[in-house]
């Protein structure tokens, strides 16, 4: 048995339903997608395989089938504040975070893995990233993050948590390792960083300090026009509301 929780019950029904929900209600602008075909491509990435030998490229067909345009100036990257990002992005109404794309929406908050020599899903347990990093979920999000970064353009927004224990900009982290290296510089006009502390939380990190300074330096060295602001009001209002 692995240490992680097993596959989410009713996974197939959930993801096919989410796919139709997305193309019919959340974002009909993406046009027609074959949801059953997308599910098959998703499942074939990890089914019948050792759950510790799934690579990001195994999801290539899934990504190709579910890909759509990400509107310019709408990309919202983040670390350590997923629920806040979800409410701030408002399902693509304000911003389109990874979870607001079809391919991200498909897998958000779910868990899954297969078993070597078995066409079934493992509902008992799945490997955690500490047990093996080439697991089905980790590789899925790596591939999704890479794709999301490659298709982002215009003004790029990054929402970081100034109260996060290890600092607002974690290294290693998805943003540091998979998203920044895959941004297409010629398509990007500016990178806007927002560092927001939890309400009544500690002020561990802020613009120009600690890990945020590391991030600003890295992006400027890569030639980006970078701005940073602390406790951006719009986001603070949402936090206060909660």
JSON list of C-alpha atoms in Angstrom, two decimals:
[
{"chain": "A", "resi": 1, "resn": "UNK", "atom": "CA", "xyz": [0.00, 0.00, 0.00]},
{"chain": "A", "resi": 2, "resn": "UNK", "atom": "CA", "xyz": [1.08, 3.54, -0.79]},
{"chain": "A", "resi": 3, "resn": "UNK", "atom": "CA", "xyz": [0.92, 6.39, 1.69]},
{"chain": "A", "resi": 4, "resn": "UNK", "atom": "CA", "xyz": [-1.29, 8.63, -0.45]},
{"chain": "A", "resi": 5, "resn": "UNK", "atom": "CA", "xyz": [-5.06, 8.43, -0.74]},
{"chain": "A", "resi": 6, "resn": "UNK", "atom": "CA", "xyz": [-6.46, 6.26, -3.49]},
{"chain": "A", "resi": 7, "resn": "UNK", "atom": "CA", "xyz": [-8.22, 7.27, -6.69]},
{"chain": "A", "resi": 8, "resn": "UNK", "atom": "CA", "xyz": [-11.23, 9.56, -6.17]},
{"chain": "A", "resi": 9, "resn": "UNK", "atom": "CA", "xyz": [-14.41, 7.47, -6.33]},
{"chain": "A", "resi": 10, "resn": "UNK", "atom": "CA", "xyz": [-16.44, 7.89, -9.56]},
{"chain": "A", "resi": 11, "resn": "UNK", "atom": "CA", "xyz": [-13.43, 9.51, -11.26]},
{"chain": "A", "resi": 12, "resn": "UNK", "atom": "CA", "xyz": [-14.63, 8.82, -14.80]},
{"chain": "A", "resi": 13, "resn": "UNK", "atom": "CA", "xyz": [-18.10, 10.31, -14.23]},
{"chain": "A", "resi": 14, "resn": "UNK", "atom": "CA", "xyz": [-16.61, 13.35, -12.48]},
{"chain": "A", "resi": 15, "resn": "UNK", "atom": "CA", "xyz": [-14.06, 14.23, -15.16]},
{"chain": "A", "resi": 16, "resn": "UNK", "atom": "CA", "xyz": [-16.34, 13.62, -18.14]},
{"chain": "A", "resi": 17, "resn": "UNK", "atom": "CA", "xyz": [-19.01, 15.70, -16.37]},
{"chain": "A", "resi": 18, "resn": "UNK", "atom": "CA", "xyz": [-16.47, 18.45, -15.69]},
{"chain": "A", "resi": 19, "resn": "UNK", "atom": "CA", "xyz": [-15.44, 18.43, -19.32]},
{"chain": "A", "resi": 20, "resn": "UNK", "atom": "CA", "xyz": [-19.03, 18.99, -20.48]},
{"chain": "A", "resi": 21, "resn": "UNK", "atom": "CA", "xyz": [-19.61, 21.54, -17.72]},
{"chain": "A", "resi": 22, "resn": "UNK", "atom": "CA", "xyz": [-16.58, 23.45, -18.97]},
{"chain": "A", "resi": 23, "resn": "UNK", "atom": "CA", "xyz": [-17.38, 23.47, -22.70]},
{"chain": "A", "resi": 24, "resn": "UNK", "atom": "CA", "xyz": [-21.12, 24.12, -22.21]},
{"chain": "A", "resi": 25, "resn": "UNK", "atom": "CA", "xyz": [-21.27, 26.45, -19.21]},
{"chain": "A", "resi": 26, "resn": "UNK", "atom": "CA", "xyz": [-17.92, 27.62, -17.80]},
{"chain": "A", "resi": 27, "resn": "UNK", "atom": "CA", "xyz": [-16.22, 28.56, -21.06]},
{"chain": "A", "resi": 28, "resn": "UNK", "atom": "CA", "xyz": [-18.21, 27.72, -24.23]},
{"chain": "A", "resi": 29, "resn": "UNK", "atom": "CA", "xyz": [-15.77, 29.91, -26.20]},
{"chain": "A", "resi": 30, "resn": "UNK", "atom": "CA", "xyz": [-13.34, 26.96, -26.37]},
{"chain": "A", "resi": 31, "resn": "UNK", "atom": "CA", "xyz": [-15.65, 25.27, -28.88]},
{"chain": "A", "resi": 32, "resn": "UNK", "atom": "CA", "xyz": [-16.48, 21.58, -29.28]},
{"chain": "A", "resi": 33, "resn": "UNK", "atom": "CA", "xyz": [-14.32, 19.01, -27.49]},
{"chain": "A", "resi": 34, "resn": "UNK", "atom": "CA", "xyz": [-14.76, 15.24, -27.45]},
{"chain": "A", "resi": 35, "resn": "UNK", "atom": "CA", "xyz": [-15.05, 14.60, -23.71]},
{"chain": "A", "resi": 36, "resn": "UNK", "atom": "CA", "xyz": [-15.06, 10.79, -23.94]},
{"chain": "A", "resi": 37, "resn": "UNK", "atom": "CA", "xyz": [-11.95, 10.89, -26.11]},
{"chain": "A", "resi": 38, "resn": "UNK", "atom": "CA", "xyz": [-10.25, 13.26, -23.65]},
{"chain": "A", "resi": 39, "resn": "UNK", "atom": "CA", "xyz": [-11.06, 10.87, -20.78]},
{"chain": "A", "resi": 40, "resn": "UNK", "atom": "CA", "xyz": [-9.58, 7.93, -22.74]},
{"chain": "A", "resi": 41, "resn": "UNK", "atom": "CA", "xyz": [-6.37, 9.88, -23.46]},
{"chain": "A", "resi": 42, "resn": "UNK", "atom": "CA", "xyz": [-6.17, 10.88, -19.80]},
{"chain": "A", "resi": 43, "resn": "UNK", "atom": "CA", "xyz": [-6.71, 7.31, -18.55]},
{"chain": "A", "resi": 44, "resn": "UNK", "atom": "CA", "xyz": [-4.27, 5.78, -21.04]},
{"chain": "A", "resi": 45, "resn": "UNK", "atom": "CA", "xyz": [-1.50, 7.99, -19.68]},
{"chain": "A", "resi": 46, "resn": "UNK", "atom": "CA", "xyz": [-1.33, 5.96, -16.46]},
{"chain": "A", "resi": 47, "resn": "UNK", "atom": "CA", "xyz": [-3.53, 2.85, -16.69]},
{"chain": "A", "resi": 48, "resn": "UNK", "atom": "CA", "xyz": [-1.84, -0.58, -16.71]},
{"chain": "A", "resi": 49, "resn": "UNK", "atom": "CA", "xyz": [1.46, 1.03, -15.67]},
{"chain": "A", "resi": 50, "resn": "UNK", "atom": "CA", "xyz": [3.66, 1.04, -12.61]},
{"chain": "A", "resi": 51, "resn": "UNK", "atom": "CA", "xyz": [2.26, 4.06, -10.69]},
{"chain": "A", "resi": 52, "resn": "UNK", "atom": "CA", "xyz": [5.82, 5.30, -10.13]},
{"chain": "A", "resi": 53, "resn": "UNK", "atom": "CA", "xyz": [6.83, 5.42, -13.78]},
{"chain": "A", "resi": 54, "resn": "UNK", "atom": "CA", "xyz": [4.38, 7.94, -15.23]},
{"chain": "A", "resi": 55, "resn": "UNK", "atom": "CA", "xyz": [6.07, 10.83, -17.03]},
{"chain": "A", "resi": 56, "resn": "UNK", "atom": "CA", "xyz": [4.67, 14.26, -17.99]},
{"chain": "A", "resi": 57, "resn": "UNK", "atom": "CA", "xyz": [4.97, 13.36, -21.68]},
{"chain": "A", "resi": 58, "resn": "UNK", "atom": "CA", "xyz": [2.53, 10.46, -21.13]},
{"chain": "A", "resi": 59, "resn": "UNK", "atom": "CA", "xyz": [-0.19, 13.13, -20.94]},
{"chain": "A", "resi": 60, "resn": "UNK", "atom": "CA", "xyz": [0.70, 14.70, -24.30]},
{"chain": "A", "resi": 61, "resn": "UNK", "atom": "CA", "xyz": [-2.33, 13.33, -26.16]},
{"chain": "A", "resi": 62, "resn": "UNK", "atom": "CA", "xyz": [-4.64, 14.40, -23.33]},
{"chain": "A", "resi": 63, "resn": "UNK", "atom": "CA", "xyz": [-3.20, 17.93, -23.46]},
{"chain": "A", "resi": 64, "resn": "UNK", "atom": "CA", "xyz": [-3.45, 18.13, -27.25]},
{"chain": "A", "resi": 65, "resn": "UNK", "atom": "CA", "xyz": [-7.12, 17.11, -27.17]},
{"chain": "A", "resi": 66, "resn": "UNK", "atom": "CA", "xyz": [-8.08, 19.51, -24.35]},
{"chain": "A", "resi": 67, "resn": "UNK", "atom": "CA", "xyz": [-5.94, 22.50, -25.33]},
{"chain": "A", "resi": 68, "resn": "UNK", "atom": "CA", "xyz": [-7.49, 25.88, -26.06]},
{"chain": "A", "resi": 69, "resn": "UNK", "atom": "CA", "xyz": [-6.41, 29.52, -26.20]},
{"chain": "A", "resi": 70, "resn": "UNK", "atom": "CA", "xyz": [-5.62, 31.30, -22.94]},
{"chain": "A", "resi": 71, "resn": "UNK", "atom": "CA", "xyz": [-6.70, 34.94, -23.39]},
{"chain": "A", "resi": 72, "resn": "UNK", "atom": "CA", "xyz": [-3.85, 37.49, -23.21]},
{"chain": "A", "resi": 73, "resn": "UNK", "atom": "CA", "xyz": [-3.42, 39.32, -19.87]},
{"chain": "A", "resi": 74, "resn": "UNK", "atom": "CA", "xyz": [-5.57, 36.73, -18.08]},
{"chain": "A", "resi": 75, "resn": "UNK", "atom": "CA", "xyz": [-2.93, 34.27, -16.84]},
{"chain": "A", "resi": 76, "resn": "UNK", "atom": "CA", "xyz": [-2.66, 33.99, -13.06]},
{"chain": "A", "resi": 77, "resn": "UNK", "atom": "CA", "xyz": [0.19, 31.92, -11.61]},
{"chain": "A", "resi": 78, "resn": "UNK", "atom": "CA", "xyz": [0.34, 31.15, -7.90]},
{"chain": "A", "resi": 79, "resn": "UNK", "atom": "CA", "xyz": [1.97, 29.28, -5.03]},
{"chain": "A", "resi": 80, "resn": "UNK", "atom": "CA", "xyz": [0.49, 28.32, -1.63]},
{"chain": "A", "resi": 81, "resn": "UNK", "atom": "CA", "xyz": [-2.98, 29.85, -2.03]},
{"chain": "A", "resi": 82, "resn": "UNK", "atom": "CA", "xyz": [-5.08, 27.65, -4.29]},
{"chain": "A", "resi": 83, "resn": "UNK", "atom": "CA", "xyz": [-8.50, 28.38, -2.78]},
{"chain": "A", "resi": 84, "resn": "UNK", "atom": "CA", "xyz": [-7.84, 32.13, -2.83]},
{"chain": "A", "resi": 85, "resn": "UNK", "atom": "CA", "xyz": [-6.78, 31.95, -6.47]},
{"chain": "A", "resi": 86, "resn": "UNK", "atom": "CA", "xyz": [-9.93, 30.00, -7.34]},
{"chain": "A", "resi": 87, "resn": "UNK", "atom": "CA", "xyz": [-12.20, 32.65, -5.83]},
{"chain": "A", "resi": 88, "resn": "UNK", "atom": "CA", "xyz": [-10.14, 35.56, -7.20]},
{"chain": "A", "resi": 89, "resn": "UNK", "atom": "CA", "xyz": [-10.02, 34.17, -10.76]},
{"chain": "A", "resi": 90, "resn": "UNK", "atom": "CA", "xyz": [-13.77, 33.44, -10.57]},
{"chain": "A", "resi": 91, "resn": "UNK", "atom": "CA", "xyz": [-13.69, 30.55, -13.07]},
{"chain": "A", "resi": 92, "resn": "UNK", "atom": "CA", "xyz": [-12.08, 32.64, -15.77]},
{"chain": "A", "resi": 93, "resn": "UNK", "atom": "CA", "xyz": [-14.30, 35.69, -15.28]},
{"chain": "A", "resi": 94, "resn": "UNK", "atom": "CA", "xyz": [-11.48, 37.84, -13.83]},
{"chain": "A", "resi": 95, "resn": "UNK", "atom": "CA", "xyz": [-8.43, 35.71, -14.60]},
{"chain": "A", "resi": 96, "resn": "UNK", "atom": "CA", "xyz": [-7.77, 32.29, -16.06]},
{"chain": "A", "resi": 97, "resn": "UNK", "atom": "CA", "xyz": [-5.54, 30.37, -13.67]},
{"chain": "A", "resi": 98, "resn": "UNK", "atom": "CA", "xyz": [-4.40, 26.85, -14.54]},
{"chain": "A", "resi": 99, "resn": "UNK", "atom": "CA", "xyz": [-7.48, 25.48, -12.74]},
{"chain": "A", "resi": 100, "resn": "UNK", "atom": "CA", "xyz": [-9.69, 27.60, -15.02]},
{"chain": "A", "resi": 101, "resn": "UNK", "atom": "CA", "xyz": [-8.39, 26.02, -18.24]},
{"chain": "A", "resi": 102, "resn": "UNK", "atom": "CA", "xyz": [-10.13, 22.88, -19.50]},
{"chain": "A", "resi": 103, "resn": "UNK", "atom": "CA", "xyz": [-7.09, 20.69, -18.84]},
{"chain": "A", "resi": 104, "resn": "UNK", "atom": "CA", "xyz": [-6.64, 22.08, -15.31]},
{"chain": "A", "resi": 105, "resn": "UNK", "atom": "CA", "xyz": [-10.36, 22.10, -14.47]},
{"chain": "A", "resi": 106, "resn": "UNK", "atom": "CA", "xyz": [-10.42, 18.42, -15.48]},
{"chain": "A", "resi": 107, "resn": "UNK", "atom": "CA", "xyz": [-8.07, 17.32, -12.68]},
{"chain": "A", "resi": 108, "resn": "UNK", "atom": "CA", "xyz": [-8.46, 19.95, -9.96]},
{"chain": "A", "resi": 109, "resn": "UNK", "atom": "CA", "xyz": [-8.61, 18.50, -6.39]},
{"chain": "A", "resi": 110, "resn": "UNK", "atom": "CA", "xyz": [-8.83, 14.91, -7.68]},
{"chain": "A", "resi": 111, "resn": "UNK", "atom": "CA", "xyz": [-6.54, 11.96, -7.10]},
{"chain": "A", "resi": 112, "resn": "UNK", "atom": "CA", "xyz": [-5.83, 8.97, -9.34]},
{"chain": "A", "resi": 113, "resn": "UNK", "atom": "CA", "xyz": [-3.43, 6.14, -10.16]},
{"chain": "A", "resi": 114, "resn": "UNK", "atom": "CA", "xyz": [-3.44, 2.81, -11.90]},
{"chain": "A", "resi": 115, "resn": "UNK", "atom": "CA", "xyz": [-1.62, -0.46, -11.20]},
{"chain": "A", "resi": 116, "resn": "UNK", "atom": "CA", "xyz": [0.95, -2.35, -13.21]},
{"chain": "A", "resi": 117, "resn": "UNK", "atom": "CA", "xyz": [-0.71, -5.21, -15.14]},
{"chain": "A", "resi": 118, "resn": "UNK", "atom": "CA", "xyz": [-4.23, -4.13, -14.30]},
{"chain": "A", "resi": 119, "resn": "UNK", "atom": "CA", "xyz": [-6.70, -2.15, -16.40]},
{"chain": "A", "resi": 120, "resn": "UNK", "atom": "CA", "xyz": [-8.37, -0.86, -13.23]},
{"chain": "A", "resi": 121, "resn": "UNK", "atom": "CA", "xyz": [-7.83, 2.20, -11.06]},
{"chain": "A", "resi": 122, "resn": "UNK", "atom": "CA", "xyz": [-6.35, 1.83, -7.59]},
{"chain": "A", "resi": 123, "resn": "UNK", "atom": "CA", "xyz": [-8.97, 3.08, -5.13]},
{"chain": "A", "resi": 124, "resn": "UNK", "atom": "CA", "xyz": [-7.00, 1.88, -2.09]},
{"chain": "A", "resi": 125, "resn": "UNK", "atom": "CA", "xyz": [-3.89, 4.06, -2.24]},
{"chain": "A", "resi": 126, "resn": "UNK", "atom": "CA", "xyz": [-1.66, 6.02, -4.61]},
{"chain": "A", "resi": 127, "resn": "UNK", "atom": "CA", "xyz": [1.99, 7.05, -4.24]},
{"chain": "A", "resi": 128, "resn": "UNK", "atom": "CA", "xyz": [2.79, 10.44, -2.78]},
{"chain": "A", "resi": 129, "resn": "UNK", "atom": "CA", "xyz": [5.45, 12.66, -4.36]},
{"chain": "A", "resi": 130, "resn": "UNK", "atom": "CA", "xyz": [7.83, 11.81, -1.50]},
{"chain": "A", "resi": 131, "resn": "UNK", "atom": "CA", "xyz": [7.44, 8.10, -2.32]},
{"chain": "A", "resi": 132, "resn": "UNK", "atom": "CA", "xyz": [8.12, 8.71, -6.01]},
{"chain": "A", "resi": 133, "resn": "UNK", "atom": "CA", "xyz": [7.94, 11.88, -8.04]},
{"chain": "A", "resi": 134, "resn": "UNK", "atom": "CA", "xyz": [7.01, 10.18, -11.33]},
{"chain": "A", "resi": 135, "resn": "UNK", "atom": "CA", "xyz": [3.51, 9.44, -10.10]},
{"chain": "A", "resi": 136, "resn": "UNK", "atom": "CA", "xyz": [0.32, 9.96, -12.11]},
{"chain": "A", "resi": 137, "resn": "UNK", "atom": "CA", "xyz": [-0.86, 13.15, -10.41]},
{"chain": "A", "resi": 138, "resn": "UNK", "atom": "CA", "xyz": [2.51, 14.90, -10.09]},
{"chain": "A", "resi": 139, "resn": "UNK", "atom": "CA", "xyz": [3.36, 14.25, -13.74]},
{"chain": "A", "resi": 140, "resn": "UNK", "atom": "CA", "xyz": [-0.10, 15.44, -14.80]},
{"chain": "A", "resi": 141, "resn": "UNK", "atom": "CA", "xyz": [0.36, 18.79, -13.05]},
{"chain": "A", "resi": 142, "resn": "UNK", "atom": "CA", "xyz": [3.89, 19.17, -14.36]},
{"chain": "A", "resi": 143, "resn": "UNK", "atom": "CA", "xyz": [2.66, 18.72, -17.93]},
{"chain": "A", "resi": 144, "resn": "UNK", "atom": "CA", "xyz": [-0.32, 21.01, -17.30]},
{"chain": "A", "resi": 145, "resn": "UNK", "atom": "CA", "xyz": [1.93, 23.70, -15.77]},
{"chain": "A", "resi": 146, "resn": "UNK", "atom": "CA", "xyz": [4.39, 23.55, -18.67]},
{"chain": "A", "resi": 147, "resn": "UNK", "atom": "CA", "xyz": [1.54, 23.86, -21.21]},
{"chain": "A", "resi": 148, "resn": "UNK", "atom": "CA", "xyz": [-0.12, 26.68, -19.29]},
{"chain": "A", "resi": 149, "resn": "UNK", "atom": "CA", "xyz": [3.12, 28.68, -19.17]},
{"chain": "A", "resi": 150, "resn": "UNK", "atom": "CA", "xyz": [3.83, 28.13, -22.86]},
{"chain": "A", "resi": 151, "resn": "UNK", "atom": "CA", "xyz": [0.39, 29.48, -23.83]},
{"chain": "A", "resi": 152, "resn": "UNK", "atom": "CA", "xyz": [0.32, 32.51, -21.51]},
{"chain": "A", "resi": 153, "resn": "UNK", "atom": "CA", "xyz": [0.80, 35.97, -23.03]},
{"chain": "A", "resi": 154, "resn": "UNK", "atom": "CA", "xyz": [0.52, 39.70, -22.44]},
{"chain": "A", "resi": 155, "resn": "UNK", "atom": "CA", "xyz": [0.63, 40.80, -18.81]},
{"chain": "A", "resi": 156, "resn": "UNK", "atom": "CA", "xyz": [1.36, 37.81, -16.56]},
{"chain": "A", "resi": 157, "resn": "UNK", "atom": "CA", "xyz": [0.08, 37.87, -12.96]},
{"chain": "A", "resi": 158, "resn": "UNK", "atom": "CA", "xyz": [1.59, 35.94, -10.05]},
{"chain": "A", "resi": 159, "resn": "UNK", "atom": "CA", "xyz": [-0.20, 35.69, -6.70]},
{"chain": "A", "resi": 160, "resn": "UNK", "atom": "CA", "xyz": [2.07, 34.63, -3.82]},
{"chain": "A", "resi": 161, "resn": "UNK", "atom": "CA", "xyz": [1.38, 34.01, -0.13]},
{"chain": "A", "resi": 162, "resn": "UNK", "atom": "CA", "xyz": [3.48, 36.32, 2.05]},
{"chain": "A", "resi": 163, "resn": "UNK", "atom": "CA", "xyz": [2.63, 34.23, 5.13]},
{"chain": "A", "resi": 164, "resn": "UNK", "atom": "CA", "xyz": [3.82, 30.88, 3.73]},
{"chain": "A", "resi": 165, "resn": "UNK", "atom": "CA", "xyz": [6.26, 29.19, 6.12]},
{"chain": "A", "resi": 166, "resn": "UNK", "atom": "CA", "xyz": [9.02, 28.53, 3.59]},
{"chain": "A", "resi": 167, "resn": "UNK", "atom": "CA", "xyz": [8.66, 31.93, 1.91]},
{"chain": "A", "resi": 168, "resn": "UNK", "atom": "CA", "xyz": [6.34, 33.23, -0.82]},
{"chain": "A", "resi": 169, "resn": "UNK", "atom": "CA", "xyz": [8.39, 31.83, -3.72]},
{"chain": "A", "resi": 170, "resn": "UNK", "atom": "CA", "xyz": [9.22, 28.18, -2.98]},
{"chain": "A", "resi": 171, "resn": "UNK", "atom": "CA", "xyz": [12.16, 26.45, -4.64]},
{"chain": "A", "resi": 172, "resn": "UNK", "atom": "CA", "xyz": [11.68, 23.76, -5.73]},
{"chain": "A", "resi": 173, "resn": "UNK", "atom": "CA", "xyz": [8.14, 24.60, -6.78]},
{"chain": "A", "resi": 174, "resn": "UNK", "atom": "CA", "xyz": [5.87, 24.41, -9.81]},
{"chain": "A", "resi": 175, "resn": "UNK", "atom": "CA", "xyz": [6.26, 28.10, -10.63]},
{"chain": "A", "resi": 176, "resn": "UNK", "atom": "CA", "xyz": [10.04, 28.02, -10.23]},
{"chain": "A", "resi": 177, "resn": "UNK", "atom": "CA", "xyz": [10.70, 24.71, -11.97]},
{"chain": "A", "resi": 178, "resn": "UNK", "atom": "CA", "xyz": [8.03, 24.21, -14.63]},
{"chain": "A", "resi": 179, "resn": "UNK", "atom": "CA", "xyz": [6.37, 27.54, -15.33]},
{"chain": "A", "resi": 180, "resn": "UNK", "atom": "CA", "xyz": [9.08, 30.23, -15.43]},
{"chain": "A", "resi": 181, "resn": "UNK", "atom": "CA", "xyz": [11.35, 28.13, -17.72]},
{"chain": "A", "resi": 182, "resn": "UNK", "atom": "CA", "xyz": [8.44, 27.64, -20.16]},
{"chain": "A", "resi": 183, "resn": "UNK", "atom": "CA", "xyz": [7.22, 31.24, -20.44]},
{"chain": "A", "resi": 184, "resn": "UNK", "atom": "CA", "xyz": [7.59, 32.50, -24.01]},
{"chain": "A", "resi": 185, "resn": "UNK", "atom": "CA", "xyz": [9.43, 35.77, -23.51]},
{"chain": "A", "resi": 186, "resn": "UNK", "atom": "CA", "xyz": [8.50, 37.33, -26.86]},
{"chain": "A", "resi": 187, "resn": "UNK", "atom": "CA", "xyz": [4.78, 36.98, -26.03]},
{"chain": "A", "resi": 188, "resn": "UNK", "atom": "CA", "xyz": [5.00, 38.62, -22.58]},
{"chain": "A", "resi": 189, "resn": "UNK", "atom": "CA", "xyz": [4.85, 42.38, -21.99]},
{"chain": "A", "resi": 190, "resn": "UNK", "atom": "CA", "xyz": [5.07, 42.47, -18.19]},
{"chain": "A", "resi": 191, "resn": "UNK", "atom": "CA", "xyz": [5.05, 40.30, -15.08]},
{"chain": "A", "resi": 192, "resn": "UNK", "atom": "CA", "xyz": [3.02, 41.61, -12.14]},
{"chain": "A", "resi": 193, "resn": "UNK", "atom": "CA", "xyz": [3.71, 40.02, -8.75]},
{"chain": "A", "resi": 194, "resn": "UNK", "atom": "CA", "xyz": [1.22, 40.32, -5.89]},
{"chain": "A", "resi": 195, "resn": "UNK", "atom": "CA", "xyz": [2.40, 39.24, -2.43]},
{"chain": "A", "resi": 196, "resn": "UNK", "atom": "CA", "xyz": [-0.58, 38.89, -0.11]},
{"chain": "A", "resi": 197, "resn": "UNK", "atom": "CA", "xyz": [-0.37, 37.97, 3.58]},
{"chain": "A", "resi": 198, "resn": "UNK", "atom": "CA", "xyz": [-3.04, 35.90, 5.30]},
{"chain": "A", "resi": 199, "resn": "UNK", "atom": "CA", "xyz": [-5.40, 38.01, 7.41]},
{"chain": "A", "resi": 200, "resn": "UNK", "atom": "CA", "xyz": [-3.79, 38.13, 10.89]},
{"chain": "A", "resi": 201, "resn": "UNK", "atom": "CA", "xyz": [-1.11, 35.82, 9.49]},
{"chain": "A", "resi": 202, "resn": "UNK", "atom": "CA", "xyz": [2.62, 36.47, 9.83]},
{"chain": "A", "resi": 203, "resn": "UNK", "atom": "CA", "xyz": [4.26, 38.87, 7.38]},
{"chain": "A", "resi": 204, "resn": "UNK", "atom": "CA", "xyz": [7.12, 36.56, 6.40]},
{"chain": "A", "resi": 205, "resn": "UNK", "atom": "CA", "xyz": [7.75, 37.74, 2.87]},
{"chain": "A", "resi": 206, "resn": "UNK", "atom": "CA", "xyz": [7.18, 40.89, 0.82]},
{"chain": "A", "resi": 207, "resn": "UNK", "atom": "CA", "xyz": [8.31, 42.67, -2.36]},
{"chain": "A", "resi": 208, "resn": "UNK", "atom": "CA", "xyz": [12.07, 43.23, -2.45]},
{"chain": "A", "resi": 209, "resn": "UNK", "atom": "CA", "xyz": [12.72, 40.86, 0.46]},
{"chain": "A", "resi": 210, "resn": "UNK", "atom": "CA", "xyz": [13.76, 37.24, 1.01]},
{"chain": "A", "resi": 211, "resn": "UNK", "atom": "CA", "xyz": [12.38, 34.81, -1.59]},
{"chain": "A", "resi": 212, "resn": "UNK", "atom": "CA", "xyz": [10.37, 37.49, -3.45]},
{"chain": "A", "resi": 213, "resn": "UNK", "atom": "CA", "xyz": [13.59, 39.39, -4.07]},
{"chain": "A", "resi": 214, "resn": "UNK", "atom": "CA", "xyz": [15.10, 36.14, -5.42]},
{"chain": "A", "resi": 215, "resn": "UNK", "atom": "CA", "xyz": [12.13, 35.83, -7.80]},
{"chain": "A", "resi": 216, "resn": "UNK", "atom": "CA", "xyz": [12.28, 39.48, -8.91]},
{"chain": "A", "resi": 217, "resn": "UNK", "atom": "CA", "xyz": [16.02, 39.18, -9.60]},
{"chain": "A", "resi": 218, "resn": "UNK", "atom": "CA", "xyz": [15.53, 35.95, -11.56]},
{"chain": "A", "resi": 219, "resn": "UNK", "atom": "CA", "xyz": [12.80, 37.43, -13.77]},
{"chain": "A", "resi": 220, "resn": "UNK", "atom": "CA", "xyz": [14.67, 40.70, -14.36]},
{"chain": "A", "resi": 221, "resn": "UNK", "atom": "CA", "xyz": [17.83, 38.75, -15.26]},
{"chain": "A", "resi": 222, "resn": "UNK", "atom": "CA", "xyz": [15.73, 36.88, -17.84]},
{"chain": "A", "resi": 223, "resn": "UNK", "atom": "CA", "xyz": [14.83, 40.29, -19.30]},
{"chain": "A", "resi": 224, "resn": "UNK", "atom": "CA", "xyz": [11.25, 40.71, -18.08]},
{"chain": "A", "resi": 225, "resn": "UNK", "atom": "CA", "xyz": [9.63, 43.97, -17.04]},
{"chain": "A", "resi": 226, "resn": "UNK", "atom": "CA", "xyz": [8.65, 43.16, -13.43]},
{"chain": "A", "resi": 227, "resn": "UNK", "atom": "CA", "xyz": [6.47, 45.02, -10.94]},
{"chain": "A", "resi": 228, "resn": "UNK", "atom": "CA", "xyz": [5.61, 43.88, -7.42]},
{"chain": "A", "resi": 229, "resn": "UNK", "atom": "CA", "xyz": [3.04, 45.05, -4.89]},
{"chain": "A", "resi": 230, "resn": "UNK", "atom": "CA", "xyz": [2.26, 43.98, -1.34]},
{"chain": "A", "resi": 231, "resn": "UNK", "atom": "CA", "xyz": [-1.24, 43.18, -0.09]},
{"chain": "A", "resi": 232, "resn": "UNK", "atom": "CA", "xyz": [-3.03, 44.07, -3.34]},
{"chain": "A", "resi": 233, "resn": "UNK", "atom": "CA", "xyz": [-6.37, 45.52, -2.26]},
{"chain": "A", "resi": 234, "resn": "UNK", "atom": "CA", "xyz": [-8.70, 43.49, -4.49]},
{"chain": "A", "resi": 235, "resn": "UNK", "atom": "CA", "xyz": [-7.31, 40.25, -3.09]},
{"chain": "A", "resi": 236, "resn": "UNK", "atom": "CA", "xyz": [-7.31, 41.56, 0.48]},
{"chain": "A", "resi": 237, "resn": "UNK", "atom": "CA", "xyz": [-11.04, 42.33, 0.17]},
{"chain": "A", "resi": 238, "resn": "UNK", "atom": "CA", "xyz": [-11.67, 38.69, -0.78]},
{"chain": "A", "resi": 239, "resn": "UNK", "atom": "CA", "xyz": [-9.63, 37.50, 2.20]},
{"chain": "A", "resi": 240, "resn": "UNK", "atom": "CA", "xyz": [-11.55, 39.84, 4.52]},
{"chain": "A", "resi": 241, "resn": "UNK", "atom": "CA", "xyz": [-14.82, 38.54, 3.11]},
{"chain": "A", "resi": 242, "resn": "UNK", "atom": "CA", "xyz": [-13.81, 34.97, 3.93]}
]
